[in-house]
PDB file of C-alpha atoms in Angstrom:
ATOM      1  CA  MET A 163      26.915   9.232  -8.606  1.00  0.00           C
ATOM      2  CA  THR A 164      23.481   7.759  -7.954  1.00  0.00           C
ATOM      3  CA  LYS A 165      24.904   4.794  -6.035  1.00  0.00           C
ATOM      4  CA  ILE A 166      26.958   7.141  -3.843  1.00  0.00           C
ATOM      5  CA  ILE A 167      23.955   9.364  -3.125  1.00  0.00           C
ATOM      6  CA  GLU A 168      21.854   6.275  -2.307  1.00  0.00           C
ATOM      7  CA  LYS A 169      24.497   5.019   0.140  1.00  0.00           C
ATOM      8  CA  ILE A 170      24.738   8.403   1.858  1.00  0.00           C
ATOM      9  CA  LEU A 171      20.959   8.684   2.069  1.00  0.00           C
ATOM     10  CA  ASN A 172      20.633   5.100   3.293  1.00  0.00           C
ATOM     11  CA  TYR A 173      23.253   5.680   6.003  1.00  0.00           C
ATOM     12  CA  ARG A 174      21.346   8.744   7.178  1.00  0.00           C
ATOM     13  CA  LEU A 175      17.969   6.962   7.015  1.00  0.00           C
ATOM     14  CA  ILE A 176      19.274   4.028   9.072  1.00  0.00           C
ATOM     15  CA  TRP A 177      20.720   6.454  11.610  1.00  0.00           C
ATOM     16  CA  PHE A 178      17.337   8.218  11.876  1.00  0.00           C
ATOM     17  CA  LEU A 179      15.382   4.944  12.202  1.00  0.00           C
ATOM     18  CA  GLU A 180      17.728   3.590  14.890  1.00  0.00           C
ATOM     19  CA  LYS A 181      17.934   6.871  16.821  1.00  0.00           C
ATOM     20  CA  ASN A 182      14.145   7.170  16.953  1.00  0.00           C
ATOM     21  CA  LYS A 183      13.644   3.433  17.627  1.00  0.00           C
ATOM     22  CA  ILE A 184      11.324   3.076  14.644  1.00  0.00           C
ATOM     23  CA  LEU A 185      12.494  -0.372  13.584  1.00  0.00           C
ATOM     24  CA  ASN A 186      10.984  -3.185  15.628  1.00  0.00           C
ATOM     25  CA  LYS A 187      13.384  -4.573  18.244  1.00  0.00           C
ATOM     26  CA  GLU A 188      12.746  -8.113  16.998  1.00  0.00           C
ATOM     27  CA  GLN A 189      13.942  -7.086  13.531  1.00  0.00           C
ATOM     28  CA  SER A 190      17.540  -8.199  13.202  1.00  0.00           C
ATOM     29  CA  GLY A 191      18.187  -8.438   9.490  1.00  0.00           C
ATOM     30  CA  PHE A 192      20.639  -5.920   8.063  1.00  0.00           C
ATOM     31  CA  ARG A 193      21.037  -3.933  11.263  1.00  0.00           C
ATOM     32  CA  GLN A 194      24.292  -2.884  12.834  1.00  0.00           C
ATOM     33  CA  SER A 195      25.130  -4.449  16.209  1.00  0.00           C
ATOM     34  CA  ILE A 196      22.170  -6.816  15.887  1.00  0.00           C
ATOM     35  CA  SER A 197      22.748 -10.173  14.312  1.00  0.00           C
ATOM     36  CA  THR A 198      20.471 -12.916  13.100  1.00  0.00           C
ATOM     37  CA  ILE A 199      22.594 -15.105  15.386  1.00  0.00           C
ATOM     38  CA  ASP A 200      20.915 -13.281  18.294  1.00  0.00           C
ATOM     39  CA  ASN A 201      17.545 -14.523  17.045  1.00  0.00           C
ATOM     40  CA  LEU A 202      18.871 -18.049  16.682  1.00  0.00           C
ATOM     41  CA  HIS A 203      20.067 -17.972  20.308  1.00  0.00           C
ATOM     42  CA  ILE A 204      16.587 -16.868  21.407  1.00  0.00           C
ATOM     43  CA  ILE A 205      15.008 -19.690  19.407  1.00  0.00           C
ATOM     44  CA  LYS A 206      17.444 -22.207  20.902  1.00  0.00           C
ATOM     45  CA  SER A 207      16.730 -21.024  24.433  1.00  0.00           C
ATOM     46  CA  GLU A 208      12.964 -21.276  23.769  1.00  0.00           C
ATOM     47  CA  ILE A 209      13.468 -24.859  22.563  1.00  0.00           C
ATOM     48  CA  ASP A 210      15.627 -25.699  25.603  1.00  0.00           C
ATOM     49  CA  GLN A 211      13.050 -24.178  27.960  1.00  0.00           C
ATOM     50  CA  ALA A 212      10.184 -26.078  26.304  1.00  0.00           C
ATOM     51  CA  LEU A 213      12.104 -29.357  26.550  1.00  0.00           C
ATOM     52  CA  GLU A 214      13.011 -28.698  30.181  1.00  0.00           C
ATOM     53  CA  ASN A 215       9.371 -27.964  31.074  1.00  0.00           C
ATOM     54  CA  LYS A 216       8.103 -30.868  28.942  1.00  0.00           C
ATOM     55  CA  GLN A 217       6.058 -28.476  26.838  1.00  0.00           C
ATOM     56  CA  THR A 218       5.184 -28.502  23.176  1.00  0.00           C
ATOM     57  CA  LEU A 219       6.775 -25.824  21.030  1.00  0.00           C
ATOM     58  CA  GLY A 220       5.766 -24.958  17.497  1.00  0.00           C
ATOM     59  CA  MET A 221       7.649 -22.787  15.050  1.00  0.00           C
ATOM     60  CA  VAL A 222       6.488 -21.189  11.833  1.00  0.00           C
ATOM     61  CA  SER A 223       8.929 -19.962   9.231  1.00  0.00           C
ATOM     62  CA  LEU A 224       7.886 -17.747   6.337  1.00  0.00           C
ATOM     63  CA  ASP A 225       9.736 -17.543   3.065  1.00  0.00           C
ATOM     64  CA  ILE A 226       8.408 -14.541   1.208  1.00  0.00           C
ATOM     65  CA  SER A 227       8.927 -15.229  -2.461  1.00  0.00           C
ATOM     66  CA  LYS A 228       9.637 -12.214  -4.639  1.00  0.00           C
ATOM     67  CA  ALA A 229       9.717 -10.122  -1.486  1.00  0.00           C
ATOM     68  CA  TYR A 230      10.974  -6.925  -3.086  1.00  0.00           C
ATOM     69  CA  ASP A 231       8.597  -7.278  -6.036  1.00  0.00           C
ATOM     70  CA  SER A 232       5.549  -7.588  -3.790  1.00  0.00           C
ATOM     71  CA  VAL A 233       6.134  -4.515  -1.615  1.00  0.00           C
ATOM     72  CA  TRP A 234       3.285  -2.051  -1.933  1.00  0.00           C
ATOM     73  CA  ARG A 235       5.361   1.063  -2.419  1.00  0.00           C
ATOM     74  CA  TYR A 236       2.575   3.535  -1.633  1.00  0.00           C
ATOM     75  CA  SER A 237       2.257   2.132   1.894  1.00  0.00           C
ATOM     76  CA  VAL A 238       5.995   2.672   2.324  1.00  0.00           C
ATOM     77  CA  LEU A 239       5.656   6.233   1.054  1.00  0.00           C
ATOM     78  CA  MET A 240       2.793   6.910   3.485  1.00  0.00           C
ATOM     79  CA  LEU A 241       4.865   5.480   6.354  1.00  0.00           C
ATOM     80  CA  LEU A 242       7.869   7.575   5.370  1.00  0.00           C
ATOM     81  CA  SER A 243       5.755  10.714   5.149  1.00  0.00           C
ATOM     82  CA  GLU A 244       4.601  10.067   8.725  1.00  0.00           C
ATOM     83  CA  ILE A 245       8.059   9.486  10.202  1.00  0.00           C
ATOM     84  CA  ILE A 246      10.173  11.826   8.079  1.00  0.00           C
ATOM     85  CA  THR A 247       7.400  14.299   7.183  1.00  0.00           C
ATOM     86  CA  ASN A 248       8.798  16.549   4.465  1.00  0.00           C
ATOM     87  CA  GLY A 249      12.222  17.403   3.178  1.00  0.00           C
ATOM     88  CA  ASN A 250      14.849  16.313   0.734  1.00  0.00           C
ATOM     89  CA  MET A 251      15.151  12.741   2.043  1.00  0.00           C
ATOM     90  CA  ASN A 252      11.436  12.112   1.715  1.00  0.00           C
ATOM     91  CA  ASN A 253      11.377  13.714  -1.754  1.00  0.00           C
ATOM     92  CA  TYR A 254      14.347  11.658  -2.970  1.00  0.00           C
ATOM     93  CA  ILE A 255      12.852   8.368  -1.761  1.00  0.00           C
ATOM     94  CA  LYS A 256       9.499   9.288  -3.329  1.00  0.00           C
ATOM     95  CA  ASP A 257      11.219  10.016  -6.664  1.00  0.00           C
ATOM     96  CA  PHE A 258      13.237   6.806  -6.251  1.00  0.00           C
ATOM     97  CA  LEU A 259      10.078   4.697  -5.914  1.00  0.00           C
ATOM     98  CA  ILE A 260       7.388   6.226  -8.117  1.00  0.00           C
ATOM     99  CA  ASP A 261       7.056   6.368 -11.893  1.00  0.00           C
ATOM    100  CA  ARG A 262       9.437   3.468 -12.582  1.00  0.00           C
ATOM    101  CA  HIS A 263       9.461   1.892 -16.040  1.00  0.00           C
ATOM    102  CA  PHE A 264      11.287  -1.027 -17.578  1.00  0.00           C
ATOM    103  CA  GLN A 265      11.855  -2.816 -20.888  1.00  0.00           C
ATOM    104  CA  VAL A 266      12.619  -6.417 -21.702  1.00  0.00           C
ATOM    105  CA  LYS A 267      15.267  -7.338 -24.256  1.00  0.00           C
ATOM    106  CA  VAL A 268      14.927 -10.595 -26.184  1.00  0.00           C
ATOM    107  CA  CYS A 269      17.314 -11.421 -29.043  1.00  0.00           C
ATOM    108  CA  ASN A 270      18.370  -7.809 -29.691  1.00  0.00           C
ATOM    109  CA  SER A 271      14.746  -6.600 -29.659  1.00  0.00           C
ATOM    110  CA  LEU A 272      13.417  -4.303 -26.965  1.00  0.00           C
ATOM    111  CA  SER A 273       9.843  -4.461 -25.776  1.00  0.00           C
ATOM    112  CA  ILE A 274       7.668  -1.466 -25.150  1.00  0.00           C
ATOM    113  CA  PHE A 275       8.061   0.292 -21.797  1.00  0.00           C
ATOM    114  CA  PHE A 276       6.093  -1.196 -18.914  1.00  0.00           C
ATOM    115  CA  SER A 277       5.115   0.743 -15.825  1.00  0.00           C
ATOM    116  CA  GLN A 278       6.097  -0.899 -12.555  1.00  0.00           C
ATOM    117  CA  GLN A 279       3.187  -0.481 -10.151  1.00  0.00           C
ATOM    118  CA  ASN A 280       4.505  -2.392  -7.128  1.00  0.00           C
ATOM    119  CA  GLY A 281       7.830  -3.378  -5.733  1.00  0.00           C
ATOM    120  CA  ILE A 282      11.069  -1.688  -4.894  1.00  0.00           C
ATOM    121  CA  PRO A 283      14.252  -1.711  -6.969  1.00  0.00           C
ATOM    122  CA  GLN A 284      16.651  -4.537  -6.232  1.00  0.00           C
ATOM    123  CA  GLY A 285      20.382  -3.978  -6.016  1.00  0.00           C
ATOM    124  CA  SER A 286      20.133  -0.667  -4.208  1.00  0.00           C
ATOM    125  CA  SER A 287      21.391  -0.173  -0.665  1.00  0.00           C
ATOM    126  CA  LEU A 288      18.349   2.014  -0.061  1.00  0.00           C
ATOM    127  CA  ALA A 289      16.001  -0.808  -1.125  1.00  0.00           C
ATOM    128  CA  VAL A 290      17.045  -3.002   1.817  1.00  0.00           C
ATOM    129  CA  THR A 291      16.124  -0.312   4.346  1.00  0.00           C
ATOM    130  CA  ILE A 292      12.861   0.440   2.550  1.00  0.00           C
ATOM    131  CA  PHE A 293      12.028  -3.281   2.679  1.00  0.00           C
ATOM    132  CA  LEU A 294      12.748  -3.340   6.425  1.00  0.00           C
ATOM    133  CA  LEU A 295      10.270  -0.498   6.846  1.00  0.00           C
ATOM    134  CA  ALA A 296       7.690  -2.276   4.683  1.00  0.00           C
ATOM    135  CA  ILE A 297       7.712  -5.391   6.896  1.00  0.00           C
ATOM    136  CA  ASN A 298       8.380  -3.617  10.179  1.00  0.00           C
ATOM    137  CA  ASP A 299       4.839  -3.986  11.507  1.00  0.00           C
ATOM    138  CA  ILE A 300       4.502  -7.739  10.851  1.00  0.00           C
ATOM    139  CA  VAL A 301       5.591  -8.570  14.398  1.00  0.00           C
ATOM    140  CA  GLU A 302       2.945  -6.241  15.870  1.00  0.00           C
ATOM    141  CA  THR A 303       0.186  -8.461  14.464  1.00  0.00           C
ATOM    142  CA  ILE A 304       1.418 -11.447  16.493  1.00  0.00           C
ATOM    143  CA  ARG A 305       0.004 -11.444  20.015  1.00  0.00           C
ATOM    144  CA  THR A 306       1.054 -13.095  23.260  1.00  0.00           C
ATOM    145  CA  PRO A 307       1.544 -15.959  24.113  1.00  0.00           C
ATOM    146  CA  VAL A 308       3.020 -16.340  20.642  1.00  0.00           C
ATOM    147  CA  TYR A 309       6.611 -15.135  20.486  1.00  0.00           C
ATOM    148  CA  SER A 310       8.010 -13.636  17.300  1.00  0.00           C
ATOM    149  CA  GLN A 311      11.457 -13.040  15.888  1.00  0.00           C
ATOM    150  CA  MET A 312      12.243 -11.626  12.463  1.00  0.00           C
ATOM    151  CA  ILE A 313      15.303 -13.034  10.732  1.00  0.00           C
ATOM    152  CA  LEU A 314      15.963 -11.798   7.226  1.00  0.00           C
ATOM    153  CA  THR A 315      18.404 -13.384   4.873  1.00  0.00           C
ATOM    154  CA  PHE A 316      18.878 -12.762   1.174  1.00  0.00           C
TER     155      PHE A 316
END
């Protein structure tokens, strides 16, 4: 039941984010009708234009290791409270993210419970959208004449 509720909630959250144009337009990962191929075409055209104008073009690619584990969940919760304000969706996502605990099993022995302070749960459809929100403002920190495109692959 939890997976079904998460999918329904995620579908509604994506609809809300797209309708209100909250996700950055350069963000193409895991969005309907926007493909990472679009970003690759933009990069190719930038390369072609630089070659044609005999200019130098540099490109930086970031590989965020342990991306989901390093998300500061309280910043995501603050962002969600600003865009969704209150209600059941906000409450569910808050409950989904806070007070998470885990155990480690080694050779039939379980460890004590550990509290997970950062990160978002992997394997959830809702986690992908929450991650998109967490990195949504990265592009805003890059200023002209630098051009930015966000391509996410997992």
